[in-house]
XYZ file of C-alpha atoms in Angstrom:
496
model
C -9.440 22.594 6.311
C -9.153 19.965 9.161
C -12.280 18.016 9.748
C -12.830 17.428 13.372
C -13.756 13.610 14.540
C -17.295 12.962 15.780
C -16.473 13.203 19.480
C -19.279 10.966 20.353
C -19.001 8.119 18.153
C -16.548 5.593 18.772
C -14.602 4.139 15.388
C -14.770 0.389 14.875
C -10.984 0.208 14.975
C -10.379 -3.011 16.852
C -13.169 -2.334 18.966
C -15.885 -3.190 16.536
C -18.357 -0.081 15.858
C -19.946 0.798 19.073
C -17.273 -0.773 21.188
C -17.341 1.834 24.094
C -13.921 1.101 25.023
C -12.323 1.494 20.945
C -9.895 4.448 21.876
C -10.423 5.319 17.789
C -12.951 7.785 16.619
C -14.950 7.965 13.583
C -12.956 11.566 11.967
C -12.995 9.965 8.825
C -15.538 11.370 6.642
C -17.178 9.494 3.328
C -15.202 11.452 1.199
C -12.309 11.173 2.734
C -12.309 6.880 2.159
C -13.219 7.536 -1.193
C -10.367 9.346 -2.296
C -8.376 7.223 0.210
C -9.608 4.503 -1.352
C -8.327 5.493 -5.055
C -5.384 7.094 -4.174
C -4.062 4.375 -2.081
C -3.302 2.394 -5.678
C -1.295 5.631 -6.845
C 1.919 5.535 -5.331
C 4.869 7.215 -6.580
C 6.127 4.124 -7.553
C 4.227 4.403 -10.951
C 5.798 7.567 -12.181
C 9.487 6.601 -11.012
C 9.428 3.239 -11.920
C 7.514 2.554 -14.949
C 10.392 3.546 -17.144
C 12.377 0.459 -16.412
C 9.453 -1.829 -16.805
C 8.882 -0.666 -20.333
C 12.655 -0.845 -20.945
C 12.502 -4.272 -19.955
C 8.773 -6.064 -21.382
C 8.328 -3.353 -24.068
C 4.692 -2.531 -24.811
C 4.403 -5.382 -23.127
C 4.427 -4.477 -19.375
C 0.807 -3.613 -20.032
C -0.032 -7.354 -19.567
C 2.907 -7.260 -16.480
C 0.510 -4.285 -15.117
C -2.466 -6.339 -15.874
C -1.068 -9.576 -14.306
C -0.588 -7.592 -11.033
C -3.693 -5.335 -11.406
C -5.449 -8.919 -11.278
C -3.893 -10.488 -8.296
C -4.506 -7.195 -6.701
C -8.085 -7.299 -6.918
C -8.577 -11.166 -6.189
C -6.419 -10.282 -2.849
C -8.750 -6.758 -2.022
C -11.724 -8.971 -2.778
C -10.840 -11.382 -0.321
C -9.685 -8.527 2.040
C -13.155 -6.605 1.390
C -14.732 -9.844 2.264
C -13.300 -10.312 5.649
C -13.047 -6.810 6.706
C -16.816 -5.419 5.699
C -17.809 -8.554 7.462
C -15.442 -7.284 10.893
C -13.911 -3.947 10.156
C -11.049 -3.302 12.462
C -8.184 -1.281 12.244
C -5.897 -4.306 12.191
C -7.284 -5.467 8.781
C -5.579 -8.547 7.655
C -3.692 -8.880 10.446
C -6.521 -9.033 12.778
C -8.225 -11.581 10.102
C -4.825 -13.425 10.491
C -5.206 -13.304 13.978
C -8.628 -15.361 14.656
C -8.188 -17.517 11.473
C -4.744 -18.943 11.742
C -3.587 -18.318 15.459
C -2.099 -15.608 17.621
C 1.077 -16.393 15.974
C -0.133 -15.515 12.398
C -1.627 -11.822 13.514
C 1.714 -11.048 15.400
C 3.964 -11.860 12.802
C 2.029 -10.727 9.747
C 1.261 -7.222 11.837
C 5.093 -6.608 12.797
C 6.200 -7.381 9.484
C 3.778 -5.087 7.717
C 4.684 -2.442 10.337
C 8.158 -3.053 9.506
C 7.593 -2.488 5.812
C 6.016 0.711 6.502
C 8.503 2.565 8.872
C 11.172 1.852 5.771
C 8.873 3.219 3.516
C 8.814 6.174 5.200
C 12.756 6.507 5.241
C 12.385 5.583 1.272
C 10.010 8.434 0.606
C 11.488 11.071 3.183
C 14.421 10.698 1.073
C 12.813 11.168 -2.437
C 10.744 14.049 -1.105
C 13.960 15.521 0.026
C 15.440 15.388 -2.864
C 13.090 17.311 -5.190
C 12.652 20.129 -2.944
C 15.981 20.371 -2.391
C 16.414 20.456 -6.131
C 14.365 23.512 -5.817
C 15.200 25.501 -2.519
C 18.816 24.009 -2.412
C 19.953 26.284 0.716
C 18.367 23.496 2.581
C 19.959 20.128 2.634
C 18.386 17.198 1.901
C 18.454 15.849 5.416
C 16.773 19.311 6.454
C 13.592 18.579 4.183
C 13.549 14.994 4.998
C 12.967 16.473 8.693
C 10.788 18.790 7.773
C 8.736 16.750 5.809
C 8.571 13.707 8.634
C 7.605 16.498 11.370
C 4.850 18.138 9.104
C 3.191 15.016 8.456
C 3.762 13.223 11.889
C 1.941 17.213 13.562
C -0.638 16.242 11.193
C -1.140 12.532 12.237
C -1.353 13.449 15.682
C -3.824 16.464 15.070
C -6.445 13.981 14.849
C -7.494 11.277 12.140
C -9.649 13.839 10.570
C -6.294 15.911 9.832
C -4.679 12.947 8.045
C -8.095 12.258 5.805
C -8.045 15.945 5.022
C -4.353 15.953 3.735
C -4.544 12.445 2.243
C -8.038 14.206 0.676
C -6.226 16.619 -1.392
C -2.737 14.269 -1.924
C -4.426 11.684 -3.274
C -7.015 14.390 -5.659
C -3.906 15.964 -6.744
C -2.938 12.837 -8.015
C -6.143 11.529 -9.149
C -6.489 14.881 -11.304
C -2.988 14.951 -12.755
C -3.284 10.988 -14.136
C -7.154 11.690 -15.208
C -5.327 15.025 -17.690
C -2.503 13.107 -18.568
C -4.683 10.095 -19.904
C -6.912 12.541 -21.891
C -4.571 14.752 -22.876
C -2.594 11.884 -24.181
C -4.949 10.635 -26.207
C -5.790 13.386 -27.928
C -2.176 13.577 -29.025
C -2.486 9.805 -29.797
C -5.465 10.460 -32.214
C -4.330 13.640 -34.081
C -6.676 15.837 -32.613
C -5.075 17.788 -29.594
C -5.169 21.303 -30.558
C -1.313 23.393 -30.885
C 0.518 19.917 -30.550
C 2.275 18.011 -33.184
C 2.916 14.666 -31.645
C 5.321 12.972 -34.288
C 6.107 9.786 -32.205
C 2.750 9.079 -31.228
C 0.090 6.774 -32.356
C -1.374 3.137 -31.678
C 1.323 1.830 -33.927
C 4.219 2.149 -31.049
C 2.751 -0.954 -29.786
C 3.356 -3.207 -32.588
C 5.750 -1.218 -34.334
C 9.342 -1.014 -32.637
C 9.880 -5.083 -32.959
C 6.365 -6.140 -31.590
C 4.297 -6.333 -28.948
C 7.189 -8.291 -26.772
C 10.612 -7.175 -28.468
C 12.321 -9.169 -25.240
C 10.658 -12.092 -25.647
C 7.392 -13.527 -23.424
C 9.796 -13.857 -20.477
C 10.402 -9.873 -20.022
C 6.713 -9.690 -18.436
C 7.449 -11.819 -15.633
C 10.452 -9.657 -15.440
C 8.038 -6.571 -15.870
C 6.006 -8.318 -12.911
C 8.785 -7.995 -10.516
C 9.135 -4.468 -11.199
C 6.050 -3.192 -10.888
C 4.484 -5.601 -8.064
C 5.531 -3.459 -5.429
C 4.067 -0.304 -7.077
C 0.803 -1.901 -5.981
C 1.481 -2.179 -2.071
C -0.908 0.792 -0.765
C -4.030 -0.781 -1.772
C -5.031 -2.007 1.408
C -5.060 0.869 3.451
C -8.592 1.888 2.920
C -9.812 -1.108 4.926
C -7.484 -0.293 7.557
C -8.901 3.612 7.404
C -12.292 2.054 7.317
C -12.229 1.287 10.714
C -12.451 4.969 11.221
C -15.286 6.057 9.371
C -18.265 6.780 9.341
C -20.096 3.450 8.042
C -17.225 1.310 7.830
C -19.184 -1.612 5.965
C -20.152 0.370 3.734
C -16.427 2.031 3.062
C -14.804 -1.029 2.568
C -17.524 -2.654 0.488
C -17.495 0.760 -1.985
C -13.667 0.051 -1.532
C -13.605 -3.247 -2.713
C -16.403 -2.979 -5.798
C -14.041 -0.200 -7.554
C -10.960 -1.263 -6.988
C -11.203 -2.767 -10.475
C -11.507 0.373 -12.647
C -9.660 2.131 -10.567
C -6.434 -0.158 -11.517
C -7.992 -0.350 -14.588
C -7.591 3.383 -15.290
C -4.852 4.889 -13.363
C -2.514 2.167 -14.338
C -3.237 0.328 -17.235
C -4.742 3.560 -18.610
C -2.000 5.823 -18.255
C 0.869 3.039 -19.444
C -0.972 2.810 -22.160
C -0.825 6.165 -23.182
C 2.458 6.641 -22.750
C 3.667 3.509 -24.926
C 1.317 4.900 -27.495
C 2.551 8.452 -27.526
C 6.684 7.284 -27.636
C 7.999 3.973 -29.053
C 8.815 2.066 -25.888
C 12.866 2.221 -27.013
C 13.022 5.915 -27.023
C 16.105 7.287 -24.920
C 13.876 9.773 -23.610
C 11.862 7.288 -21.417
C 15.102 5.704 -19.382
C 17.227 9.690 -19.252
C 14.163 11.471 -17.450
C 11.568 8.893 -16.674
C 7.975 7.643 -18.775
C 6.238 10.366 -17.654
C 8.285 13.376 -17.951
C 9.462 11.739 -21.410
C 5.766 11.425 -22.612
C 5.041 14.624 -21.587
C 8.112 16.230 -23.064
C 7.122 14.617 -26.774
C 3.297 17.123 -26.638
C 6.081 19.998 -26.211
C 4.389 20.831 -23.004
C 6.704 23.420 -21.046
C 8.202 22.600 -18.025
C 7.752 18.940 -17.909
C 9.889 17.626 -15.791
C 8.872 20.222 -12.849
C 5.109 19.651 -13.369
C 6.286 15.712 -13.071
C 7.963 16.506 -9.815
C 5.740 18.374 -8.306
C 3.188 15.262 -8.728
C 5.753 12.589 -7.429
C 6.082 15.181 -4.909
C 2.340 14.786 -4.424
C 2.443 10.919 -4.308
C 5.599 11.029 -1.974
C 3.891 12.985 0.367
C 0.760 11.143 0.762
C 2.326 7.961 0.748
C 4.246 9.587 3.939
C 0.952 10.140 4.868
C -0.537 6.909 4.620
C 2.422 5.112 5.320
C 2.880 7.291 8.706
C -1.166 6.420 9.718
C -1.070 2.774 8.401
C 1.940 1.836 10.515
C 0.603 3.546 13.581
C -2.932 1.729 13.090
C -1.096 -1.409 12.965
C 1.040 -0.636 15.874
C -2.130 0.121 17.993
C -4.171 -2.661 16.689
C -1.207 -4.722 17.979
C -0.979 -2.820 21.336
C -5.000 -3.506 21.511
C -3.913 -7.627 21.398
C -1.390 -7.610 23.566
C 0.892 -8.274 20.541
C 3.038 -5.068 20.978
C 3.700 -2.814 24.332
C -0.074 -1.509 25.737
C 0.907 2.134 25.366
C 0.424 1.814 21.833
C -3.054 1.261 22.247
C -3.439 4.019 24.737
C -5.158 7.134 22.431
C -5.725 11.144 23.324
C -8.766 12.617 23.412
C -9.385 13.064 20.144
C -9.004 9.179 19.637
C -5.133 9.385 18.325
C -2.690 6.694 18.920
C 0.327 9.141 19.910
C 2.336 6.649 20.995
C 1.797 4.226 18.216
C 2.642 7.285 16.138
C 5.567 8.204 17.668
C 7.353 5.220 17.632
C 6.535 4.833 14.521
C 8.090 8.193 13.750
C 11.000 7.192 15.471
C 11.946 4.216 14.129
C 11.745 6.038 10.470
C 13.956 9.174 11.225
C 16.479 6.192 12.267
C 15.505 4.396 8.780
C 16.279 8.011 7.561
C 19.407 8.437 9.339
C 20.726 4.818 7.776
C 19.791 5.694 4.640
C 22.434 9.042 4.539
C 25.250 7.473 6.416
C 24.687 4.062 5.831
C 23.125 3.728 2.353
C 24.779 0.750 0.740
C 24.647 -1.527 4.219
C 22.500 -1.197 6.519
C 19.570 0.842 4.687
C 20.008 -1.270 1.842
C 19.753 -4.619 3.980
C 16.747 -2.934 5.088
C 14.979 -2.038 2.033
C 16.104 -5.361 0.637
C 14.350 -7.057 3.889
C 11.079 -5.468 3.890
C 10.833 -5.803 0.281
C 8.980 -8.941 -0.504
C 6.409 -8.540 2.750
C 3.545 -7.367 0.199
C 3.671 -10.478 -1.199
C 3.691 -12.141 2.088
C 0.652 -9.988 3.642
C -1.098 -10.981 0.358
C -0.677 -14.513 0.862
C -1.722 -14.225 4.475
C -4.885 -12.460 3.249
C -5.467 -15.699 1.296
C -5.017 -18.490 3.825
C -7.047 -16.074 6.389
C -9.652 -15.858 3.782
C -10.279 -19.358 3.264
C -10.887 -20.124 7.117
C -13.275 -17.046 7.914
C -15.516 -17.661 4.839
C -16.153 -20.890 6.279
C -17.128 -19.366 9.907
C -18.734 -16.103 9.135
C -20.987 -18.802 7.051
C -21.367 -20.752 9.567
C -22.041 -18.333 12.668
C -23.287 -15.164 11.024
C -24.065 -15.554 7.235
C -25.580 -12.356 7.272
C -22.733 -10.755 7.247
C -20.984 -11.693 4.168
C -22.157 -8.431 2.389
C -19.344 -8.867 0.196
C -17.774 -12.204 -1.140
C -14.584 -13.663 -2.964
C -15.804 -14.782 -6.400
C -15.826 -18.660 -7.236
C -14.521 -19.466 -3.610
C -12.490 -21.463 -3.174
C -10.702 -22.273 -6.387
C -10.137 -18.488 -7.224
C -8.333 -18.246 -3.583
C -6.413 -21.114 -4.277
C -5.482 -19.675 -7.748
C -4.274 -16.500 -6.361
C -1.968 -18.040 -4.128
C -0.328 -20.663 -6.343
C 0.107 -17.280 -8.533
C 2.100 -15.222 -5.498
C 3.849 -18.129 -4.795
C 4.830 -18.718 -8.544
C 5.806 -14.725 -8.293
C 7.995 -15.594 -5.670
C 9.638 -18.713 -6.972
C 10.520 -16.469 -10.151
C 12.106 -13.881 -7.364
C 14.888 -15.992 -6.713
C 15.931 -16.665 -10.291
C 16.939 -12.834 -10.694
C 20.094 -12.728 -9.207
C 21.462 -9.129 -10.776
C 22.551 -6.102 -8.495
C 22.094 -5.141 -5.068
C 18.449 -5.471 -4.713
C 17.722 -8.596 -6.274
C 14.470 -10.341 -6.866
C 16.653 -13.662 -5.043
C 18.181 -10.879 -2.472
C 15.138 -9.201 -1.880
C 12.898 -12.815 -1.108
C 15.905 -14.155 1.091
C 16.270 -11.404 3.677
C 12.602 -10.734 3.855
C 11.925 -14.482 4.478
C 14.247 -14.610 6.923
C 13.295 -11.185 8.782
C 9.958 -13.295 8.796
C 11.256 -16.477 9.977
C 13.123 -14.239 13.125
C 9.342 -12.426 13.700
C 7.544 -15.816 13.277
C 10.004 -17.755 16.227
C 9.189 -15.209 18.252
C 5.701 -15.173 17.829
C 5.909 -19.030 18.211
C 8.247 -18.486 21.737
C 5.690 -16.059 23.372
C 2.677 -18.381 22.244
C 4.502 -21.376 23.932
C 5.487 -18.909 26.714
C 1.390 -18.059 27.158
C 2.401 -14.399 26.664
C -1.022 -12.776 27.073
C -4.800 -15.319 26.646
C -6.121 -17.172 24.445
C -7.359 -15.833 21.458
C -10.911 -16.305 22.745
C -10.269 -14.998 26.162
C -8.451 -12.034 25.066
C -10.950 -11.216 22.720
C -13.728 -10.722 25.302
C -11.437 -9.617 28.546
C -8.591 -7.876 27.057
C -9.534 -6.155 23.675
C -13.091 -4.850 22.701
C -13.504 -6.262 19.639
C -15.974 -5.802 16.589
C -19.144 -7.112 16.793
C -17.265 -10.565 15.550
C -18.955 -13.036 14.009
C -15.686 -14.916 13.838
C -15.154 -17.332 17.175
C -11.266 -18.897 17.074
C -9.712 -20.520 19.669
C-alpha cells in the first residue's frame, strides 16, 4: 500500500517547487494532504482529555472548544496565507525566518522541534500502554520500542510511506468520530433502533444546574485544557511542501479547516453532553467517550475506544515523527541546525533529520519510565506552552509578509487573513490573554503557571543562543544565504 514518490519531481520543501537542489520529493499524493489535513486536528488528546474539561466548564466547554476552535482558524488562516504564498517545509518557522530575523526562525524551529520529540515519548507511552493491556507478555517499554521502530522504518521508507499510514490513521479516525456523531444523535432524538438511551436528550445541557454549573470562569479553565488538544493543525502546510500542488494543498487546507473543527470537535462534544448529564460518574471513571458510548449499551466500549486512541496515538507518532524531522531538515537547509540534517537519500528522505529525531525521543522515552516525576515531567511541563508560542509567532510573521508579498508579488496572495490587520492583532492579544490566565492556575504538577514558566524559559535559553550565533555571524545573511546557501521557494518575500 506504499505510494512511491515521483522520482522526477522535486518537492517545494525549502527549496521552493522546482528548486533542483530541494533534496525533498513530491510522494505526497492529493489524497494523502486531504486526510492529513483533517486528521491533523484529531489528536488523541480529544478522547483522553475531554472528560476533565466537561468536569470542569460543564456543558459549557462547548464554548471553551469553540473559543479555541476560533483562534485556531484565525492562526491556520494566517499560516495558509503565508505558506500557499511560499510553501516550504519549514512553515512558520521559515515565515519567521525572513519576517522577523534569523533569530526568530531558529528559535521558533528548535522549540517546535523540541515539542515534538516529547510528544513522541508522551504517545510511545500511551500506545504502550493499551497494547500492553491487551498482549501483556510484552512490557510496556517493549511496545513503546516497537511502536517507535515501526513508525521511524516507515518514515524512512519514503514520504509516500508516511502519507500512506497517516492515510488510513487519520480515516480510521475520521470514520469512528463521523459514527459516533450520528449514532449519537439518533440516541439523542429517540430514534436509534434496539437502544434505549435513558440519560440522553438536549435537556443535559440546561438541565444538571445550567449551561455553566461552575460559573463563567470554568471555560477559561476549560480553555486551558483543551488548547493543547489543538496542536497538530499545522502540519498539513508543513506536508504541503511535499505534494503534489502544494498551493493548492495548503489553500484546500486552510478553506476547511473551519468545518472540520466545527464537526469533529464541537460536533462530537456535543453529542456526548447531550447523551449523559455532564456530572455523570461515568464520564471522569472511564473517560467521555467510552462513558457515552457505554450509556447506547453498545458492547465492548471501552476496547472499541482504545483501539481508536490507539489509532490517534499512532498517527500522531506518525506525524509527530515526520513533522519534527521536516523541521530538523528545514533547519539543516538554513544553516540553523548541523548540515547533515539536510542531507536526504534517494528517495528524497531526511534520514538523518529522522534519526535524531528518533533518538532524542527513545531518550524522552527512557525519562519518562525511570524518571517520570523529574526529569520527564520538567520536560513535558517545558514544551508545554510552545503551541501557544508558535501561534503567536505565526501572527507577528504574518503581519510583516502581508505587507511584502503585497508589495513585491501581489499575485501571490491566493489566500488572505480576513480583516487584516485588526483580526491579527485580535488573535494575539487573545493568546496572550490565554497565557496571562496560565499563570493564575497554580494546582499540581503540571500547572497552567508551571507549564508557561519552564517553557518561557526553555525559550529564553533557545532565543540567547540564537541571538549569540547572530552576533557571532554564524552562517550569512538572511539574503545571502537565501540565494548561496539554501534553494529556496520561488520567494516573493526579500528580508535582510
Amino acid at each position: 500500500m506504499t505510494s512511491q514518490p515521483t522520482p522526477t519531481k522535486a518537492a517545494s520543501g525549502p527549496g521552493g517547487p522546482g528548486d533542483p537542489g530541494g533534496g525533498l520529493q513530491a510522494g505526497l499524493k492529493n489524497r494523502h494532504l486531504s486526510m492529513i489535513a483533517i486528521g491533523g486536528v484529531i489528536g488523541a488528546g480529544l478522547f483522553v482529555g475531554s472528560s476533565s474539561g466537561i468536569a470542569t466548564a460543564g456543558p459549557g466547554i462547548l464554548l471553551s472548544y469553540a473559543l479555541v476552535g476560533t483562534l485556531v482558524v484565525l492562526v491556520m488562516r494566517m499560516l495558509g496565507e503565508m505558506s500557499a504564498a511560499n510553501p516550504t517545509s519549514g512553515s512558520f518557522s521559515a515565515h519567521a525566518d525572513r519576517a522577523l530575523g534569523r533569530w526568530a526562525g531558529f528559535s521558533i524551529g528548535w522549540l517546535y522541534w523540541f515539542f515534538w520529540v516529547v510528544v513522541l515519548a508522551v504517545e510511545a507511552t500511551a500506545g504502550a500502554k493499551i497494547l500492553e493491556g491487551w498482549i501483556p507478555a510484552v512490557p510496556q517499554w517493549g511496545w513503546a520500542l516497537i511502536v517507535m521502530v515501526v513508525l521511524t522504518a516507515t518514515n524512512l521508507v519514503s514520504v509516500g510511506s508516511y502519507g500512506e499510514f497517516e492515510f488510513w490513521f487519520a480515516g480510521i479516525k475520521v470514520v469512528a468520530i463521523g459514527a459516533f456523531i450520528v449514532v449519537g444523535a439518533l440516541a439523542i432524538f429517540g430514534v436509534l433502533p434496539g437502544v434505549d438511551a435513558e440519560k440522553a436528550g438536549i435537556g443535559n445541557l440546561t438541565d444538571h444546574g445550567g449551561f455553566l454549573p461552575n460559573g463563567p470562569g470554568a471555560i477559561l479553565t476549560g480553555v486551558l485544557l483543551v488548547v493543547f488538544s489543538f496542536m497538530g493543525s499545522e502540519i498539513a502546510t508543513l506536508a504541503a511542501g511535499e505534494s503534489e500542488d502544494p498551493q493548492r494543498a495548503v489553500t484546500k487546507s486552510t478553506n476547511s479547516i473551519i468545518w472540520r473543527i466545527g464537526v469533529f470537535y464541537l460536533g462530537s462534544i456535543l453529542v456526548v453532553v447531550c447523551l449523559l448529564p455532564w456530572n455523570d460518574p461515568s464520564i471522569k471513571d472511564k473517560g467521555s467517550y467510552v462513558a457515552a458510548l457505554d450509556s447506547l449499551g453498545i458492547a465492548n466500549a471501552g476496547q472499541i475506544m482504545n483501539f481508536i486512541v490507539l489509532t490517534s496515538v499512532l498517527s500522531c507518532l506518525n506525524s509527530g515523527l515526520y513533522t519534527a524531522s521536516r523541521m530538523a531538515f528545514s533547519l539543516g537547509r538554513r544553516k540553523d541546525a548541523p548540515k547533515v540534517f539536510a542531507k536526504t537519500t534517494s528517495r528524497g528522505v531526511p534520514m538523518a533529520a529522522i534519526l535524531a529525531s528518533v533518538v532524542f525521543g527513545f531518550v524522552a522515552v527512557f525519562f519518562n519510565y525511570a524518571y517520570p516525576k523529574t526529569i520527564f515531567l520538567f520536560l513535558v511541563n517545558s514544551s508545554g506552552a510552545v503551541a501557544l508560542f508558535v501561534w503567536l509567532a505565526i501572527c507577528f510573521s504574518q503581519l510583516r509578509l502581508r505587507k511584502i508579498i503585497q508589495r513585491e508579488a501581489p499575485e501571490k496572495l491566493v489566500v488572505k487573513m480576513w480583516l487584516y490587520p485588526y483580526l491579527t492583532w485580535a488573535t494575539i492579544a487573545l493568546i496572550v490573554f490565554v497565557l496571562g490566565y496560565m499563570l493564575t492556575d497554580t494546582e499540581g504538577e503540571s500547572s497552567g503557571r508551571t507549564t508557561v514558566l519552564l517553557s518561557l524559559m526553555v525559550a529564553a535559553v533557545v532565543l540567547a543562543i540564537a541571538v549569540i550565533r547572530q552576533k557571532l555571524g554564524a552562517g550569512a545573511s538572511s539574503a545571502k544565504y537565501a540565494v548561496a546557501d539554501e534553494p529556496r521557494d520561488e520567494d516573493p518575500v526579500k528580508v535582510g
